[in-house]
Every structure is written in structure tokens, then in C-alpha cells.
Short mmCIF file of C-alpha atoms in Angstrom, two decimals:
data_model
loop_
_atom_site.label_atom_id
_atom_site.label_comp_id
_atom_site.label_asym_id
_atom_site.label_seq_id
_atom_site.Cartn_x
_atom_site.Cartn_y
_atom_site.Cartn_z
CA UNK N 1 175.26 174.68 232.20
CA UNK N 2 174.20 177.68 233.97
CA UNK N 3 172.60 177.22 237.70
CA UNK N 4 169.27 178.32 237.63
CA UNK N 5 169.70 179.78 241.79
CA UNK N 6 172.84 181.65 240.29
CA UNK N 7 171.04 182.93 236.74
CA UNK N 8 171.90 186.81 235.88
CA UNK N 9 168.89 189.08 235.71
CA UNK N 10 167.58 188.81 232.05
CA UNK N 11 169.15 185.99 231.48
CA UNK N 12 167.48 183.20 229.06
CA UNK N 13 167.40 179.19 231.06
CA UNK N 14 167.02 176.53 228.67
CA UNK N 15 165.42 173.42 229.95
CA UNK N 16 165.50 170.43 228.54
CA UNK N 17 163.94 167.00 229.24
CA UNK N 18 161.40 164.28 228.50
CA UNK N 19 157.80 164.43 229.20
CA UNK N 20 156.77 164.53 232.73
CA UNK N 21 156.45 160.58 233.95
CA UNK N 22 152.31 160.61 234.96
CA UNK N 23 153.42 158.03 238.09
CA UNK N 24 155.67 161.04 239.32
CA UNK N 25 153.45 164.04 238.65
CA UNK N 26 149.41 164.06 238.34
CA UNK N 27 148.36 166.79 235.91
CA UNK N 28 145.64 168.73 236.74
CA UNK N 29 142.73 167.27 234.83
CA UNK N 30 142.49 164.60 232.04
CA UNK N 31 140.20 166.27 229.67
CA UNK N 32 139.37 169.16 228.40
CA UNK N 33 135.84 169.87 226.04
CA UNK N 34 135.26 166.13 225.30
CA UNK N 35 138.87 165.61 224.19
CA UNK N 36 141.51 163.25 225.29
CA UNK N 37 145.04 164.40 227.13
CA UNK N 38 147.89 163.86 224.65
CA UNK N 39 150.26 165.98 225.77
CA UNK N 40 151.60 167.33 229.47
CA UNK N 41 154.58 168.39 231.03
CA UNK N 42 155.20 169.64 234.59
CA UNK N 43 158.09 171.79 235.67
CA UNK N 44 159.48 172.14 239.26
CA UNK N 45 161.37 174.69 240.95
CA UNK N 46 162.25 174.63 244.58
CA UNK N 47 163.09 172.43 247.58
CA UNK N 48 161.31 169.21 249.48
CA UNK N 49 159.56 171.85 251.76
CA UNK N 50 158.83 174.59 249.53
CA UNK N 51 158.65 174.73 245.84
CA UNK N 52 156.46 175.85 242.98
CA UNK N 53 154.89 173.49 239.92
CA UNK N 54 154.08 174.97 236.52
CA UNK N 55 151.96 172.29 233.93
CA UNK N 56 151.30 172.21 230.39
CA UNK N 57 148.66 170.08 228.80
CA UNK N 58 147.40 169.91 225.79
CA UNK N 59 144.87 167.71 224.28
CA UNK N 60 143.10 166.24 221.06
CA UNK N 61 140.92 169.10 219.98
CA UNK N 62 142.20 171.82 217.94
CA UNK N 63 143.18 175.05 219.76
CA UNK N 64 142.78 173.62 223.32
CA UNK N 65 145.50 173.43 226.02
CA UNK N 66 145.89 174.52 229.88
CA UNK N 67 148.59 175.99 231.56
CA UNK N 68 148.72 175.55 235.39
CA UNK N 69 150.31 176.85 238.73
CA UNK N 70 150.27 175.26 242.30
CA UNK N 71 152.62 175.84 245.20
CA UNK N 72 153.88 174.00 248.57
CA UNK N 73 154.75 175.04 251.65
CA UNK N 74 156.10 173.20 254.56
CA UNK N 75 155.19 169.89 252.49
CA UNK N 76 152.13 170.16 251.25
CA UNK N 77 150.93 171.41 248.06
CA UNK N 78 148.23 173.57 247.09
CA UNK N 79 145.59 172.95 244.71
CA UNK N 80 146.42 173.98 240.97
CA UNK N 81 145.29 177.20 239.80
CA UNK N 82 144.74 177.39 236.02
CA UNK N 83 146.70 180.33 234.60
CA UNK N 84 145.27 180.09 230.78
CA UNK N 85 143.17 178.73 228.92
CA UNK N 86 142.51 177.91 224.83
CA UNK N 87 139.62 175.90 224.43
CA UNK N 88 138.24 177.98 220.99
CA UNK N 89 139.53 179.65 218.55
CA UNK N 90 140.78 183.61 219.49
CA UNK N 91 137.66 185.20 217.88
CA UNK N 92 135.23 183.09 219.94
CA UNK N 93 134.97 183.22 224.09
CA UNK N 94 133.05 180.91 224.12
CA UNK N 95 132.08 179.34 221.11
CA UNK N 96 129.62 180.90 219.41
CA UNK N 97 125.99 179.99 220.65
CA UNK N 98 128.14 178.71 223.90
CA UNK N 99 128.36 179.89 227.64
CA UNK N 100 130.73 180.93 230.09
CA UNK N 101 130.39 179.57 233.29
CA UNK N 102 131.52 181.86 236.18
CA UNK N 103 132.76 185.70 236.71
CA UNK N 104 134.60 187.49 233.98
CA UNK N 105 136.66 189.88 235.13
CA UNK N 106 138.30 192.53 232.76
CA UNK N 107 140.85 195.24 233.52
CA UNK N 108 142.87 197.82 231.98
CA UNK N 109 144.98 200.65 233.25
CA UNK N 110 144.85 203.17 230.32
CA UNK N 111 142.31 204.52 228.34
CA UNK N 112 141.48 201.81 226.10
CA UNK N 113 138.17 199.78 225.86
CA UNK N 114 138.11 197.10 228.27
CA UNK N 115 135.26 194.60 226.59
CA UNK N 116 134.53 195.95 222.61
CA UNK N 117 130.94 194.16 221.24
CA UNK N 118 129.84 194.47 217.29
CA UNK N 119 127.21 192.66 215.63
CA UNK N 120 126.40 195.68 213.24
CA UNK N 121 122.31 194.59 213.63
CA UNK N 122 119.38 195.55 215.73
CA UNK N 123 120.10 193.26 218.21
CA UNK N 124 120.69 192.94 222.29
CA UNK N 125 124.96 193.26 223.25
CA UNK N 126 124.39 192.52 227.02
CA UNK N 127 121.81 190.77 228.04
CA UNK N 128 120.86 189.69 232.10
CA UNK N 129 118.66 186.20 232.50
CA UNK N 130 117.29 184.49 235.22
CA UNK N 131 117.16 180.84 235.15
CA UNK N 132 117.41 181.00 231.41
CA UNK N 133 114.82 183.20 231.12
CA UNK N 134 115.79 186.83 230.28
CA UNK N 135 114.91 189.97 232.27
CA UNK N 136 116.52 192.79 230.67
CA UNK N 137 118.78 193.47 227.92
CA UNK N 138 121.20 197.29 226.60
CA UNK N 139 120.36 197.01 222.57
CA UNK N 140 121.69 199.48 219.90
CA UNK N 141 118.64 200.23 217.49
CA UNK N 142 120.52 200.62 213.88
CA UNK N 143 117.26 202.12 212.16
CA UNK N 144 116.43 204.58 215.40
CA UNK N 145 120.28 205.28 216.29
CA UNK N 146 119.97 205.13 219.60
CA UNK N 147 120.89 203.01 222.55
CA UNK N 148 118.46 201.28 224.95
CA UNK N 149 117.35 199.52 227.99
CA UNK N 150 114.33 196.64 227.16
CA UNK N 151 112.92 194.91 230.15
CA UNK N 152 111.01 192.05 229.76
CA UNK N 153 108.30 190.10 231.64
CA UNK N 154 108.91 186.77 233.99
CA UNK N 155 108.24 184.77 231.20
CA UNK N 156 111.00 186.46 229.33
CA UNK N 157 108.30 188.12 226.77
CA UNK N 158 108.35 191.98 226.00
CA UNK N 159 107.17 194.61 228.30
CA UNK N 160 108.90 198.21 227.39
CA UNK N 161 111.80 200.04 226.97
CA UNK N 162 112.05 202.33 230.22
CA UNK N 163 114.93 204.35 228.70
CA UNK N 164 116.60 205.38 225.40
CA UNK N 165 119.26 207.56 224.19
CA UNK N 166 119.77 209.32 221.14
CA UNK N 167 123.22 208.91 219.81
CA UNK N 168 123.26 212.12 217.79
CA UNK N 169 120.70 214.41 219.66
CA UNK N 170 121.43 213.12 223.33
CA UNK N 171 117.70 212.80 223.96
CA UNK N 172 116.93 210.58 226.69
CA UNK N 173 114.04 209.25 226.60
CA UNK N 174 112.03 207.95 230.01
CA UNK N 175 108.18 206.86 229.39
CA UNK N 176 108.30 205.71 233.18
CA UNK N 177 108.41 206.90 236.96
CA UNK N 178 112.26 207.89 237.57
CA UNK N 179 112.95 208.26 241.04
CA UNK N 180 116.22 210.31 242.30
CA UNK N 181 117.59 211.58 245.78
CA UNK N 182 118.67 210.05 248.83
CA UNK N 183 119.12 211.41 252.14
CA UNK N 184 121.60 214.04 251.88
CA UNK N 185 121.45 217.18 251.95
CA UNK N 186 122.31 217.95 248.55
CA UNK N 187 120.27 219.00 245.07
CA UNK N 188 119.05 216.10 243.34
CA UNK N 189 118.71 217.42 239.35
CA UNK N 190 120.61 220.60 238.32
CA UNK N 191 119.25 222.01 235.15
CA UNK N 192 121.91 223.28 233.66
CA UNK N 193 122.87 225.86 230.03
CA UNK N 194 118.98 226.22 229.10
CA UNK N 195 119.81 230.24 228.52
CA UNK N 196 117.98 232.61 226.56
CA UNK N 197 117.44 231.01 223.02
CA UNK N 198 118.35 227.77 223.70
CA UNK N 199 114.92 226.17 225.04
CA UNK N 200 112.86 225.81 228.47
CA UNK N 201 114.73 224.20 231.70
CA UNK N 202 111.87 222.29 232.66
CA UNK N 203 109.05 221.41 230.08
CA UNK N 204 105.57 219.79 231.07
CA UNK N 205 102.44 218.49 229.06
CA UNK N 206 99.20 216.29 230.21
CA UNK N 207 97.97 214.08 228.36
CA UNK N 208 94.27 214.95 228.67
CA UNK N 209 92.67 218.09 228.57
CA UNK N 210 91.25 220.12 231.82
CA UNK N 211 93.21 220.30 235.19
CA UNK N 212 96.41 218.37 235.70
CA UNK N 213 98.74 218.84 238.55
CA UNK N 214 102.33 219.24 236.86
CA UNK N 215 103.83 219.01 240.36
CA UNK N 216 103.29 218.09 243.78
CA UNK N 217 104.60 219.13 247.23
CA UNK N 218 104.86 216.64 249.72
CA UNK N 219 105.70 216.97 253.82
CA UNK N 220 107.96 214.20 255.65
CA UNK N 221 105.09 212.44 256.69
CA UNK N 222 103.55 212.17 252.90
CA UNK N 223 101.13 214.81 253.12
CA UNK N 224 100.50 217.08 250.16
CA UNK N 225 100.88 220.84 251.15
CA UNK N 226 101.08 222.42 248.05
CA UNK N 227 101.05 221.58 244.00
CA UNK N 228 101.58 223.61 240.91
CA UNK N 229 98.69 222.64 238.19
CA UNK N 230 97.47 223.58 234.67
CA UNK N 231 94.18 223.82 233.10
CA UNK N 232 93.81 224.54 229.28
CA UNK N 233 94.44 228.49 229.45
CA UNK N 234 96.41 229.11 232.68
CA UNK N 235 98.35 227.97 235.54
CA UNK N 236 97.59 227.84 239.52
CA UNK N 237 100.11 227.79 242.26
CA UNK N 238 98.32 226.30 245.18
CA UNK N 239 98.85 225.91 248.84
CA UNK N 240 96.51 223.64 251.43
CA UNK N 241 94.02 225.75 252.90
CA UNK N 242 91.66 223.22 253.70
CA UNK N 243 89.85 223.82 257.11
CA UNK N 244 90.40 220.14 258.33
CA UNK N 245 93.91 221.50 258.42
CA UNK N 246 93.53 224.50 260.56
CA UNK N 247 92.65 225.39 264.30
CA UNK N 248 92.18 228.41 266.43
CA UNK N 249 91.67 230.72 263.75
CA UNK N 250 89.85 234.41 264.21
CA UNK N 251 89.86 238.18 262.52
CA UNK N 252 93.69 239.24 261.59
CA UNK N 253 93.83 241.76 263.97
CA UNK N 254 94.30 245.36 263.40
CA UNK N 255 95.03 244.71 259.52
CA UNK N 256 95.21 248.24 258.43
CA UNK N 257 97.70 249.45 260.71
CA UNK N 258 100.16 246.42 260.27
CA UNK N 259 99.50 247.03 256.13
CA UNK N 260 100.89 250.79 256.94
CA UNK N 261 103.88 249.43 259.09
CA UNK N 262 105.53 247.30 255.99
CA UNK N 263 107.46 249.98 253.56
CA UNK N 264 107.10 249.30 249.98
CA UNK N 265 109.83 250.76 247.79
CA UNK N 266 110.87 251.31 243.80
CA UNK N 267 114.54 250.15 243.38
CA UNK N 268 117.63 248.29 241.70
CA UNK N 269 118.74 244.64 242.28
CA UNK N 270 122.71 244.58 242.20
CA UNK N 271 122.41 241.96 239.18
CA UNK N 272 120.37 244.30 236.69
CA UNK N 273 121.35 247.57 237.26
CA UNK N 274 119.31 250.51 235.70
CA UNK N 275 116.39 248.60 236.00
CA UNK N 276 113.70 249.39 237.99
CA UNK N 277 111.48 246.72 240.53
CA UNK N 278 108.99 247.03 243.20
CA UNK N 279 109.75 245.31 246.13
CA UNK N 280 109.64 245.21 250.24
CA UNK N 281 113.44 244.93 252.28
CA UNK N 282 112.55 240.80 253.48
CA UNK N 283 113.98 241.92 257.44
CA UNK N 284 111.67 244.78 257.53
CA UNK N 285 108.80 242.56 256.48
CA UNK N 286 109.55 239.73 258.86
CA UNK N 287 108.84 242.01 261.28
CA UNK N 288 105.17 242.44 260.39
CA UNK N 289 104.62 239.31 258.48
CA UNK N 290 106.76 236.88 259.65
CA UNK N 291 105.44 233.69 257.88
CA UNK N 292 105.98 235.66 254.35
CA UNK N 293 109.54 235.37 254.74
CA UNK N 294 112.24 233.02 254.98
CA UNK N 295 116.06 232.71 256.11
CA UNK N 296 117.65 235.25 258.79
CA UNK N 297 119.08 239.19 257.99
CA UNK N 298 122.31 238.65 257.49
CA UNK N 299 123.08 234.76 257.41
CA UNK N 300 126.03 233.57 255.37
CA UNK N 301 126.27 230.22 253.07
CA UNK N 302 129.33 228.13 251.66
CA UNK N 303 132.38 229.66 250.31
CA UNK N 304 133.39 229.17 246.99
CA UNK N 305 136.54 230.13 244.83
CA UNK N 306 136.68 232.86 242.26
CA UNK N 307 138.41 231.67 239.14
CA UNK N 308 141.19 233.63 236.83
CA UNK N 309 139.45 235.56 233.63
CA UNK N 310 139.17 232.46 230.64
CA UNK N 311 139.27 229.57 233.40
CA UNK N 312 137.07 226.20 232.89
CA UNK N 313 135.17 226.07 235.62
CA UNK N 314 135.10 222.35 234.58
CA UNK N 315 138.37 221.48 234.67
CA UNK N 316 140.26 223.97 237.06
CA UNK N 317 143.88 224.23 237.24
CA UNK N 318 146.51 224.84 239.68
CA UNK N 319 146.56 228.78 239.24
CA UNK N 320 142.75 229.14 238.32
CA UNK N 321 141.87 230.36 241.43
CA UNK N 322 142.59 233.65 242.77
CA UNK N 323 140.65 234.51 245.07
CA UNK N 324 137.76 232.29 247.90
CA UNK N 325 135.00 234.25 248.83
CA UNK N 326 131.81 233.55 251.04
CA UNK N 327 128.18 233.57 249.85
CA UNK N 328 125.60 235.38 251.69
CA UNK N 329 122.49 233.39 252.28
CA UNK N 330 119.78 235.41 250.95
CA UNK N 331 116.20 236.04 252.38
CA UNK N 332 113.19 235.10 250.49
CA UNK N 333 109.67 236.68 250.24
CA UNK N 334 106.50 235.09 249.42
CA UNK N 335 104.40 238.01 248.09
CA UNK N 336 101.78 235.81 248.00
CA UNK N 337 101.58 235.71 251.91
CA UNK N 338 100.83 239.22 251.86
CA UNK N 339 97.11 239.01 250.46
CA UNK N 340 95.55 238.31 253.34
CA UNK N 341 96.52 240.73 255.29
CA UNK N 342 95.71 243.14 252.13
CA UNK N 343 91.71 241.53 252.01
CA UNK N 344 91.48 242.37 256.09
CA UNK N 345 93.00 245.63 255.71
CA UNK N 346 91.03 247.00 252.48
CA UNK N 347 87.95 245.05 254.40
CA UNK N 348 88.68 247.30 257.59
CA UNK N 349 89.01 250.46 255.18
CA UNK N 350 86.11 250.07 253.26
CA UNK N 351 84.21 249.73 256.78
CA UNK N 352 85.33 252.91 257.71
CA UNK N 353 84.65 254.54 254.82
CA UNK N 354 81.23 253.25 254.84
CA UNK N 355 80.83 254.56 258.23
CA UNK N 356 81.97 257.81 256.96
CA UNK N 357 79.33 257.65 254.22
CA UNK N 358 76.46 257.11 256.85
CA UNK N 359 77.16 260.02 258.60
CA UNK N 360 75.23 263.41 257.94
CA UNK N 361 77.05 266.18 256.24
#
């Protein structure tokens, strides 16, 4: 008889015995799904102090038994913890039509699905309810191929599904608000591969006919400062000019000699070689126009690594990179800051001209 303190590693300890006497040992529980105990056993390894219990039960109904685990330490025991459970057949957690009471937890460690679902119909695979009264549901539509979120009302009736997506074409579909961002200072939807051929980065379409404002600019505080809109034929870009908005406003002075201090030039961007623009330099027009340009001459932004000819920029190797260079933060120009200046100075022009006119040869 081997000891089972002096057991080599591997080794297989046979023991054997009667049933567990119920006056020594109390098994965990007595019943199990409306049937009757008919079967335990309880196994003890350890000393008077410290030791650990294992029990097996099984009981009257097909497929169901327990298997149990409960410790002491300096004397006293702790309460059993169930370590498995057969209650249904292995197809059926729970029985069909059944619940289960309290947290499921699933894990894996590889790549393989951790919960699979399959009914093959037009019917709801999760499903979240309230008091027994359901509140949304993640359905597979068979006939429409595509995967969705249903919400329904208090009463647990109907009200829409906010979002489907097309298993084939990758459509999403959102008749609702969607609401995205937080508080950091990062881009909150990158449109991304909409090139030349391949369709529009950002589509929009009203619903009724006349003017409808396809997006609105906001300030911190809420207030609208600006919107893009669409009538039947064209497209505005707006900013507020209302005069409840302004103060302390008078003649732009001088117009026609600040118009002849900004330089307007015919030249190349680096990007498109060979082809030809009109544009202003943005630091020589800050210094006339300040407000129609934005950033500072010069300023620099993040740095960012160059990647080896063929690299995936989406999965990048050790190697990839050869190089880490630094973007420069580019200034902006809003030409559209510049008409004012051009009404007050073709204004003060055409006065002089008309003075001109009034003269005698």
C-alpha cells in the first residue's frame, strides 16, 4: 500500500472504501432538481487542524450529480464550494425553456469561440430583460442577412432597431442619433480608403425639400457659430454674423492700402508638382489679416515613423521602421475672411474714381 504523503509525482492512488457514514460527514445538500440523494461519498485529506474535503453526490434524476470542495484551517471548516455540476443533459444549460440563476462566466486562452449560439431561424440569440420583461435583444435576420440590435418598449413591446449590419456588404445601418467623443483630445471618426472611384467619405440627404442644415457648429457653451446647409440647387457655408453678436464695430480702416500690402502669388504645392494654384504665403497674410489665418510660422506637430518600402502600416514589424521624422504643423487660411476687406477696399476705389470722374477735364 503506497502512502499517499510519500506518492511519486504521476503516480496513480487507489482508494478504496465504503460509502461515507452521513453521522460522520454532512454532504452538502440533500436534493438536487426535485430529486432525492441516493448516492454520496466524501473524501478527506489532511490533519485535525488543517485538511481538505472533496464530496460526491448523486441523486434520483437522470444526469444529475454534484461534486464539492471545502477546506479547514486551524479547526474550522469552510463552507463547501460546488466544483461541478450535471443537472441536464450536455446539450441543454439549462433545460430548454429553463433559467440560469446567477453570473456565467466563460473563458478561453486561445483563439477559439468562447459561447457558440445556433438556432438557424429569425430569431433573438441574446436577449437582456428587466423584471421579466425584455428591453433589448442582438437577432440574426436569415431573410435580410444581417445582424441586429431591437430595443423594445417598458412593456416589452416593439419600438425599433437602432442598428444593423450587413453580413456581406458591411453596411451599418443607424436610423437614430449616434453620439461619439469624449474629452480627449483626440479625432472622434476617421474616414478612412474612400479614394478616387471608390465613393464619397461623407454622404448627406434631407428628407424634405428646401433648406436643411447638413451640419452644425457649436461653441463650449452650446452656441451655434457656424453650419454648413443645402437647399435644392446649391450649398452655403455660413458663419454667425448676427448683430446681437457684435459690438464696437466701425469703417475697416484704410482698406485699400492693407488690400495692396497682402502679396498674391501663382505657384506649386510640394504634393502636386507641375501644377499650378493661386494662393497668399499664410505668415505674410497674418500680418495684415490676422483673423484669416490660423496656427504659428513655423510650429511643429507629433513625430511619426517612416516605414520600409512594402510595410503594413497595420501590422508593423520589428524592422519596418527606418527612419522617425517630425511633422510640421501647417498654417491655415480662410479665404473667405478676406472679402471684407475686398468690399471696403473696391468701396474706397470706386470713391475715388468717382471723385476723379467729377472733376473737369
Amino acid at each position: 500500500m503506497t502512502d499517499l504523503d510519500n506518492a511519486a509525482l504521476g503516480a496513480v492512488v487507489t482508494v478504496n472504501g465504503a460509502e461515507s457514514d452521513a453521522a460522520t460527514y454532512h454532504w452538502p445538500i440533500t436534493g438536487s432538481a426535485g430529486s432525492t440523494l441516493v448516492w454520496y461519498n466524501v473524501f478527506t485529506y489532511g490533519t485535525a487542524i488543517r485538511a481538505t474535503q472533496w464530496a460526491t453526490q448523486a441523486f434520483s434524476g437522470t444526469n444529475q450529480n454534484r461534486t464539492w470542495v471545502r477546506e479547514k484551517h486551524d479547526s474550522a471548516w469552510s463552507a463547501w464550494r460546488e466544483q461541478a455540476t450535471k443537472d441536464y443533459a450536455d446539450t441543454k444549460l439549462p433545460l430548454a425553456g429553463g433559467t440560469l440563476t446567477g453570473p456565467l462566466v466563460v473563458q478561453v486562452e486561445d483563439n477559439t469561440a468562447a459561447v457558440g449560439l445556433d438556432n438557424g431561424l429569425n430569431e433573438k440569440w441574446i436577449e437582456y430583460k428587466h423584471n421579466g420583461v425584455r428591453r433589448i435583444s442582438c437577432t440574426y435576420n436569415n431573410t435580410l442577412d444581417s445582424y441586429n440590435i431591437v430595443r423594445y418598449d417598458l412593456s416589452g413591446n416593439y419600438l425599433d432597431t437602432p442598428f444593423t449590419l450587413g453580413r456581406n456588404t458591411g453596411l451599418v445601418t443607424v436610423p437614430g442619433r449616434v453620439d461619439i467623443g469624449d474629452t480627449r483630445n483626440a479625432s472622434k471618426l476617421n474616414l478612412i480608403g474612400w479614394g478616387n472611384g471608390r465613393g464619397v467619405a461623407l454622404l448627406t440627404q434631407p428628407s424634405l425639400t428646401g433648406t436643411n442644415v447638413c451640419q452644425l457648429f457649436l461653441a463650449n457653451g452650446g452656441g451655434q457659430v457656424g453650419s454648413i446647409s443645402t437647399t435644392d440647387s446649391n450649398t452655403q457655408f455660413n458663419t454667425t454674423s448676427d448683430y446681437r453678436l457684435k459690438q464696437n464695430w466701425h469703417d475697416i480702416p484704410a482698406p485699400l492700402e492693407s488690400l495692396m500690402r497682402i502679396r498674391f502669388y501663382e505657384g506649386e504645392y510640394k504634393a502636386e508638382p507641375g501644377k499650378q494654384f493661386l494662393y497668399v504665403i499664410a505668415h505674410e497674410l497674418q500680418e495684415v489679416v490676422p483673423t484669416a489665418v490660423s496656427g504659428e510660422k513655423d510650429a511643429m506637430g507629433d513625430w511619426h515613423p517612416v516605414l520600409r518600402e512594402g510595410a503594413d502600416p497595420q501590422n508593423v514589424q520589428p524592422g519596418d521602421v527606418i527612419d522617425v521624422v517630425q511633422d510640421i504643423a501647417p498654417q491655415q487660411v480662410d479665404y473667405s475672411k478676406l472679402v471684407p476687406l475686398l468690399g471696403a477696399a473696391l468701396q474706397e476705389l470706386t470713391a475715388r474714381v468717382a471723385a476723379l470722374e467729377s472733376q473737369p477735364n
